């Protein structure tokens, strides 16, 4: 198994964890916010689960599939995190289409709410592109 395939396995585990956040007692508050920062709904859970399965399949199929996953997933999630700073909503859950823009904000809560997608997306994109010439 190559390094990129192992990275995809890590993404599988991380994304399964994200999909499970709403179902672990004590991680959501009375308003339904995970860690008191962001709300995840059934659509978000399904998106994280589908992404996790995509990562697992990519890890098991080949180096090329892993690289493709990391580049595409990375670009999508990184872009979603960037949109979160500019509008308060991402595009992966269609939030930018169903909610009016909340405007750009650098508040701590906005940073923390978008940080998972920025980190997951940025690292995945970097790993996939770093290995693109090999």
mmCIF file with all atom_site columns, C-alpha atoms in Angstrom:
data_model
loop_
_atom_site.group_PDB
_atom_site.id
_atom_site.type_symbol
_atom_site.label_atom_id
_atom_site.label_alt_id
_atom_site.label_comp_id
_atom_site.label_asym_id
_atom_site.label_entity_id
_atom_site.label_seq_id
_atom_site.pdbx_PDB_ins_code
_atom_site.Cartn_x
_atom_site.Cartn_y
_atom_site.Cartn_z
_atom_site.occupancy
_atom_site.B_iso_or_equiv
_atom_site.pdbx_formal_charge
_atom_site.auth_seq_id
_atom_site.auth_comp_id
_atom_site.auth_asym_id
_atom_site.auth_atom_id
_atom_site.pdbx_PDB_model_num
ATOM 1   C CA . UNK A 1 1   ? 0.000   0.000  0.000   1.00 0.00 ? 1   UNK A CA 1
ATOM 2   C CA . UNK A 1 2   ? 1.410   3.382  -1.025  1.00 0.00 ? 2   UNK A CA 1
ATOM 3   C CA . UNK A 1 3   ? 1.609   6.493  1.131   1.00 0.00 ? 3   UNK A CA 1
ATOM 4   C CA . UNK A 1 4   ? -1.314  8.106  -0.694  1.00 0.00 ? 4   UNK A CA 1
ATOM 5   C CA . UNK A 1 5   ? -3.449  5.019  -0.131  1.00 0.00 ? 5   UNK A CA 1
ATOM 6   C CA . UNK A 1 6   ? -2.596  5.147  3.573   1.00 0.00 ? 6   UNK A CA 1
ATOM 7   C CA . UNK A 1 7   ? -3.526  8.832  3.645   1.00 0.00 ? 7   UNK A CA 1
ATOM 8   C CA . UNK A 1 8   ? -6.882  7.903  2.098   1.00 0.00 ? 8   UNK A CA 1
ATOM 9   C CA . UNK A 1 9   ? -7.411  5.368  4.884   1.00 0.00 ? 9   UNK A CA 1
ATOM 10  C CA . UNK A 1 10  ? -6.783  8.182  7.361   1.00 0.00 ? 10  UNK A CA 1
ATOM 11  C CA . UNK A 1 11  ? -9.395  10.290 5.591   1.00 0.00 ? 11  UNK A CA 1
ATOM 12  C CA . UNK A 1 12  ? -11.802 7.350  5.752   1.00 0.00 ? 12  UNK A CA 1
ATOM 13  C CA . UNK A 1 13  ? -11.448 7.250  9.543   1.00 0.00 ? 13  UNK A CA 1
ATOM 14  C CA . UNK A 1 14  ? -11.614 11.060 9.947   1.00 0.00 ? 14  UNK A CA 1
ATOM 15  C CA . UNK A 1 15  ? -14.701 11.380 7.764   1.00 0.00 ? 15  UNK A CA 1
ATOM 16  C CA . UNK A 1 16  ? -16.448 8.517  9.547   1.00 0.00 ? 16  UNK A CA 1
ATOM 17  C CA . UNK A 1 17  ? -15.747 10.405 12.757  1.00 0.00 ? 17  UNK A CA 1
ATOM 18  C CA . UNK A 1 18  ? -17.277 13.553 11.281  1.00 0.00 ? 18  UNK A CA 1
ATOM 19  C CA . UNK A 1 19  ? -20.365 11.599 10.229  1.00 0.00 ? 19  UNK A CA 1
ATOM 20  C CA . UNK A 1 20  ? -20.709 10.217 13.775  1.00 0.00 ? 20  UNK A CA 1
ATOM 21  C CA . UNK A 1 21  ? -20.425 13.554 15.633  1.00 0.00 ? 21  UNK A CA 1
ATOM 22  C CA . UNK A 1 22  ? -24.182 14.025 16.043  1.00 0.00 ? 22  UNK A CA 1
ATOM 23  C CA . UNK A 1 23  ? -24.586 10.556 17.479  1.00 0.00 ? 23  UNK A CA 1
ATOM 24  C CA . UNK A 1 24  ? -21.964 10.670 20.242  1.00 0.00 ? 24  UNK A CA 1
ATOM 25  C CA . UNK A 1 25  ? -23.531 11.884 23.495  1.00 0.00 ? 25  UNK A CA 1
ATOM 26  C CA . UNK A 1 26  ? -22.052 15.071 24.885  1.00 0.00 ? 26  UNK A CA 1
ATOM 27  C CA . UNK A 1 27  ? -20.556 16.418 21.654  1.00 0.00 ? 27  UNK A CA 1
ATOM 28  C CA . UNK A 1 28  ? -23.582 18.523 20.736  1.00 0.00 ? 28  UNK A CA 1
ATOM 29  C CA . UNK A 1 29  ? -25.168 21.231 22.861  1.00 0.00 ? 29  UNK A CA 1
ATOM 30  C CA . UNK A 1 30  ? -28.851 22.026 23.427  1.00 0.00 ? 30  UNK A CA 1
ATOM 31  C CA . UNK A 1 31  ? -28.985 23.982 20.133  1.00 0.00 ? 31  UNK A CA 1
ATOM 32  C CA . UNK A 1 32  ? -27.620 20.970 18.230  1.00 0.00 ? 32  UNK A CA 1
ATOM 33  C CA . UNK A 1 33  ? -24.192 22.534 17.653  1.00 0.00 ? 33  UNK A CA 1
ATOM 34  C CA . UNK A 1 34  ? -21.258 20.147 17.575  1.00 0.00 ? 34  UNK A CA 1
ATOM 35  C CA . UNK A 1 35  ? -18.680 21.382 20.099  1.00 0.00 ? 35  UNK A CA 1
ATOM 36  C CA . UNK A 1 36  ? -20.891 24.483 20.379  1.00 0.00 ? 36  UNK A CA 1
ATOM 37  C CA . UNK A 1 37  ? -19.563 25.690 16.998  1.00 0.00 ? 37  UNK A CA 1
ATOM 38  C CA . UNK A 1 38  ? -21.435 24.271 14.002  1.00 0.00 ? 38  UNK A CA 1
ATOM 39  C CA . UNK A 1 39  ? -24.599 22.341 13.240  1.00 0.00 ? 39  UNK A CA 1
ATOM 40  C CA . UNK A 1 40  ? -24.552 19.126 11.274  1.00 0.00 ? 40  UNK A CA 1
ATOM 41  C CA . UNK A 1 41  ? -27.732 17.764 9.767   1.00 0.00 ? 41  UNK A CA 1
ATOM 42  C CA . UNK A 1 42  ? -28.603 14.467 8.112   1.00 0.00 ? 42  UNK A CA 1
ATOM 43  C CA . UNK A 1 43  ? -27.445 15.808 4.741   1.00 0.00 ? 43  UNK A CA 1
ATOM 44  C CA . UNK A 1 44  ? -24.037 16.716 6.227   1.00 0.00 ? 44  UNK A CA 1
ATOM 45  C CA . UNK A 1 45  ? -23.787 13.275 7.795   1.00 0.00 ? 45  UNK A CA 1
ATOM 46  C CA . UNK A 1 46  ? -24.589 11.624 4.455   1.00 0.00 ? 46  UNK A CA 1
ATOM 47  C CA . UNK A 1 47  ? -22.008 13.809 2.695   1.00 0.00 ? 47  UNK A CA 1
ATOM 48  C CA . UNK A 1 48  ? -19.324 12.858 5.242   1.00 0.00 ? 48  UNK A CA 1
ATOM 49  C CA . UNK A 1 49  ? -20.277 9.176  4.988   1.00 0.00 ? 49  UNK A CA 1
ATOM 50  C CA . UNK A 1 50  ? -20.184 9.241  1.175   1.00 0.00 ? 50  UNK A CA 1
ATOM 51  C CA . UNK A 1 51  ? -16.803 10.996 1.292   1.00 0.00 ? 51  UNK A CA 1
ATOM 52  C CA . UNK A 1 52  ? -15.526 8.397  3.765   1.00 0.00 ? 52  UNK A CA 1
ATOM 53  C CA . UNK A 1 53  ? -16.613 5.554  1.489   1.00 0.00 ? 53  UNK A CA 1
ATOM 54  C CA . UNK A 1 54  ? -14.993 7.302  -1.488  1.00 0.00 ? 54  UNK A CA 1
ATOM 55  C CA . UNK A 1 55  ? -11.744 7.563  0.504   1.00 0.00 ? 55  UNK A CA 1
ATOM 56  C CA . UNK A 1 56  ? -11.894 3.875  1.467   1.00 0.00 ? 56  UNK A CA 1
ATOM 57  C CA . UNK A 1 57  ? -12.555 2.750  -2.097  1.00 0.00 ? 57  UNK A CA 1
ATOM 58  C CA . UNK A 1 58  ? -9.727  4.949  -3.388  1.00 0.00 ? 58  UNK A CA 1
ATOM 59  C CA . UNK A 1 59  ? -7.369  3.517  -0.764  1.00 0.00 ? 59  UNK A CA 1
ATOM 60  C CA . UNK A 1 60  ? -8.217  -0.043 -1.709  1.00 0.00 ? 60  UNK A CA 1
ATOM 61  C CA . UNK A 1 61  ? -8.209  0.369  -5.495  1.00 0.00 ? 61  UNK A CA 1
ATOM 62  C CA . UNK A 1 62  ? -4.866  1.915  -6.445  1.00 0.00 ? 62  UNK A CA 1
ATOM 63  C CA . UNK A 1 63  ? -2.307  4.679  -6.097  1.00 0.00 ? 63  UNK A CA 1
ATOM 64  C CA . UNK A 1 64  ? -3.951  6.511  -8.990  1.00 0.00 ? 64  UNK A CA 1
ATOM 65  C CA . UNK A 1 65  ? -7.409  6.298  -7.388  1.00 0.00 ? 65  UNK A CA 1
ATOM 66  C CA . UNK A 1 66  ? -5.956  7.591  -4.114  1.00 0.00 ? 66  UNK A CA 1
ATOM 67  C CA . UNK A 1 67  ? -4.286  10.524 -5.872  1.00 0.00 ? 67  UNK A CA 1
ATOM 68  C CA . UNK A 1 68  ? -7.503  11.348 -7.726  1.00 0.00 ? 68  UNK A CA 1
ATOM 69  C CA . UNK A 1 69  ? -9.508  11.237 -4.495  1.00 0.00 ? 69  UNK A CA 1
ATOM 70  C CA . UNK A 1 70  ? -7.058  13.478 -2.661  1.00 0.00 ? 70  UNK A CA 1
ATOM 71  C CA . UNK A 1 71  ? -6.968  16.090 -5.418  1.00 0.00 ? 71  UNK A CA 1
ATOM 72  C CA . UNK A 1 72  ? -10.724 16.208 -6.054  1.00 0.00 ? 72  UNK A CA 1
ATOM 73  C CA . UNK A 1 73  ? -11.775 15.868 -2.429  1.00 0.00 ? 73  UNK A CA 1
ATOM 74  C CA . UNK A 1 74  ? -9.127  18.392 -1.392  1.00 0.00 ? 74  UNK A CA 1
ATOM 75  C CA . UNK A 1 75  ? -10.238 20.983 -3.926  1.00 0.00 ? 75  UNK A CA 1
ATOM 76  C CA . UNK A 1 76  ? -13.904 20.547 -3.021  1.00 0.00 ? 76  UNK A CA 1
ATOM 77  C CA . UNK A 1 77  ? -13.459 20.689 0.755   1.00 0.00 ? 77  UNK A CA 1
ATOM 78  C CA . UNK A 1 78  ? -10.900 23.499 0.653   1.00 0.00 ? 78  UNK A CA 1
ATOM 79  C CA . UNK A 1 79  ? -13.223 25.511 -1.593  1.00 0.00 ? 79  UNK A CA 1
ATOM 80  C CA . UNK A 1 80  ? -16.115 24.820 0.748   1.00 0.00 ? 80  UNK A CA 1
ATOM 81  C CA . UNK A 1 81  ? -14.105 26.155 3.689   1.00 0.00 ? 81  UNK A CA 1
ATOM 82  C CA . UNK A 1 82  ? -13.134 29.298 1.760   1.00 0.00 ? 82  UNK A CA 1
ATOM 83  C CA . UNK A 1 83  ? -16.771 29.918 0.818   1.00 0.00 ? 83  UNK A CA 1
ATOM 84  C CA . UNK A 1 84  ? -17.592 29.592 4.513   1.00 0.00 ? 84  UNK A CA 1
ATOM 85  C CA . UNK A 1 85  ? -15.406 32.603 5.303   1.00 0.00 ? 85  UNK A CA 1
ATOM 86  C CA . UNK A 1 86  ? -16.929 34.727 2.566   1.00 0.00 ? 86  UNK A CA 1
ATOM 87  C CA . UNK A 1 87  ? -20.592 33.822 2.994   1.00 0.00 ? 87  UNK A CA 1
ATOM 88  C CA . UNK A 1 88  ? -21.000 31.928 6.259   1.00 0.00 ? 88  UNK A CA 1
ATOM 89  C CA . UNK A 1 89  ? -22.125 28.869 4.286   1.00 0.00 ? 89  UNK A CA 1
ATOM 90  C CA . UNK A 1 90  ? -20.497 26.242 2.127   1.00 0.00 ? 90  UNK A CA 1
ATOM 91  C CA . UNK A 1 91  ? -21.515 24.884 -1.240  1.00 0.00 ? 91  UNK A CA 1
ATOM 92  C CA . UNK A 1 92  ? -21.195 21.162 -0.522  1.00 0.00 ? 92  UNK A CA 1
ATOM 93  C CA . UNK A 1 93  ? -24.352 21.187 1.584   1.00 0.00 ? 93  UNK A CA 1
ATOM 94  C CA . UNK A 1 94  ? -25.994 23.731 -0.759  1.00 0.00 ? 94  UNK A CA 1
ATOM 95  C CA . UNK A 1 95  ? -25.965 26.291 2.069   1.00 0.00 ? 95  UNK A CA 1
ATOM 96  C CA . UNK A 1 96  ? -24.922 29.119 -0.261  1.00 0.00 ? 96  UNK A CA 1
ATOM 97  C CA . UNK A 1 97  ? -27.999 28.390 -2.373  1.00 0.00 ? 97  UNK A CA 1
ATOM 98  C CA . UNK A 1 98  ? -30.524 28.133 0.464   1.00 0.00 ? 98  UNK A CA 1
ATOM 99  C CA . UNK A 1 99  ? -29.339 30.890 2.819   1.00 0.00 ? 99  UNK A CA 1
ATOM 100 C CA . UNK A 1 100 ? -28.631 34.587 2.356   1.00 0.00 ? 100 UNK A CA 1
ATOM 101 C CA . UNK A 1 101 ? -24.959 35.478 2.683   1.00 0.00 ? 101 UNK A CA 1
ATOM 102 C CA . UNK A 1 102 ? -23.878 36.308 6.205   1.00 0.00 ? 102 UNK A CA 1
ATOM 103 C CA . UNK A 1 103 ? -20.933 38.275 4.804   1.00 0.00 ? 103 UNK A CA 1
ATOM 104 C CA . UNK A 1 104 ? -17.266 37.760 5.415   1.00 0.00 ? 104 UNK A CA 1
ATOM 105 C CA . UNK A 1 105 ? -16.164 37.323 8.995   1.00 0.00 ? 105 UNK A CA 1
ATOM 106 C CA . UNK A 1 106 ? -12.933 36.455 10.797  1.00 0.00 ? 106 UNK A CA 1
ATOM 107 C CA . UNK A 1 107 ? -14.572 35.829 14.171  1.00 0.00 ? 107 UNK A CA 1
ATOM 108 C CA . UNK A 1 108 ? -13.291 32.906 16.199  1.00 0.00 ? 108 UNK A CA 1
ATOM 109 C CA . UNK A 1 109 ? -16.503 30.921 15.678  1.00 0.00 ? 109 UNK A CA 1
ATOM 110 C CA . UNK A 1 110 ? -16.389 31.419 11.899  1.00 0.00 ? 110 UNK A CA 1
ATOM 111 C CA . UNK A 1 111 ? -12.734 30.345 11.815  1.00 0.00 ? 111 UNK A CA 1
ATOM 112 C CA . UNK A 1 112 ? -13.425 27.270 13.956  1.00 0.00 ? 112 UNK A CA 1
ATOM 113 C CA . UNK A 1 113 ? -16.493 26.349 11.909  1.00 0.00 ? 113 UNK A CA 1
ATOM 114 C CA . UNK A 1 114 ? -14.512 26.389 8.654   1.00 0.00 ? 114 UNK A CA 1
ATOM 115 C CA . UNK A 1 115 ? -11.204 25.056 9.931   1.00 0.00 ? 115 UNK A CA 1
ATOM 116 C CA . UNK A 1 116 ? -12.066 21.344 9.496   1.00 0.00 ? 116 UNK A CA 1
ATOM 117 C CA . UNK A 1 117 ? -12.789 21.764 5.788   1.00 0.00 ? 117 UNK A CA 1
ATOM 118 C CA . UNK A 1 118 ? -9.818  24.060 5.270   1.00 0.00 ? 118 UNK A CA 1
ATOM 119 C CA . UNK A 1 119 ? -7.436  21.621 6.958   1.00 0.00 ? 119 UNK A CA 1
ATOM 120 C CA . UNK A 1 120 ? -8.876  18.421 5.507   1.00 0.00 ? 120 UNK A CA 1
ATOM 121 C CA . UNK A 1 121 ? -9.130  19.954 2.057   1.00 0.00 ? 121 UNK A CA 1
ATOM 122 C CA . UNK A 1 122 ? -5.782  21.699 2.128   1.00 0.00 ? 122 UNK A CA 1
ATOM 123 C CA . UNK A 1 123 ? -3.832  18.673 3.337   1.00 0.00 ? 123 UNK A CA 1
ATOM 124 C CA . UNK A 1 124 ? -5.557  16.350 0.858   1.00 0.00 ? 124 UNK A CA 1
ATOM 125 C CA . UNK A 1 125 ? -4.952  18.699 -2.068  1.00 0.00 ? 125 UNK A CA 1
ATOM 126 C CA . UNK A 1 126 ? -1.324  19.210 -1.050  1.00 0.00 ? 126 UNK A CA 1
ATOM 127 C CA . UNK A 1 127 ? -0.727  15.461 -0.707  1.00 0.00 ? 127 UNK A CA 1
ATOM 128 C CA . UNK A 1 128 ? -2.350  14.671 -4.039  1.00 0.00 ? 128 UNK A CA 1
ATOM 129 C CA . UNK A 1 129 ? -0.571  17.431 -5.947  1.00 0.00 ? 129 UNK A CA 1
ATOM 130 C CA . UNK A 1 130 ? 2.768   16.859 -4.218  1.00 0.00 ? 130 UNK A CA 1
ATOM 131 C CA . UNK A 1 131 ? 2.726   13.323 -5.501  1.00 0.00 ? 131 UNK A CA 1
ATOM 132 C CA . UNK A 1 132 ? 1.314   14.233 -8.932  1.00 0.00 ? 132 UNK A CA 1
ATOM 133 C CA . UNK A 1 133 ? 4.670   13.975 -10.674 1.00 0.00 ? 133 UNK A CA 1
ATOM 134 C CA . UNK A 1 134 ? 5.462   10.532 -9.292  1.00 0.00 ? 134 UNK A CA 1
#
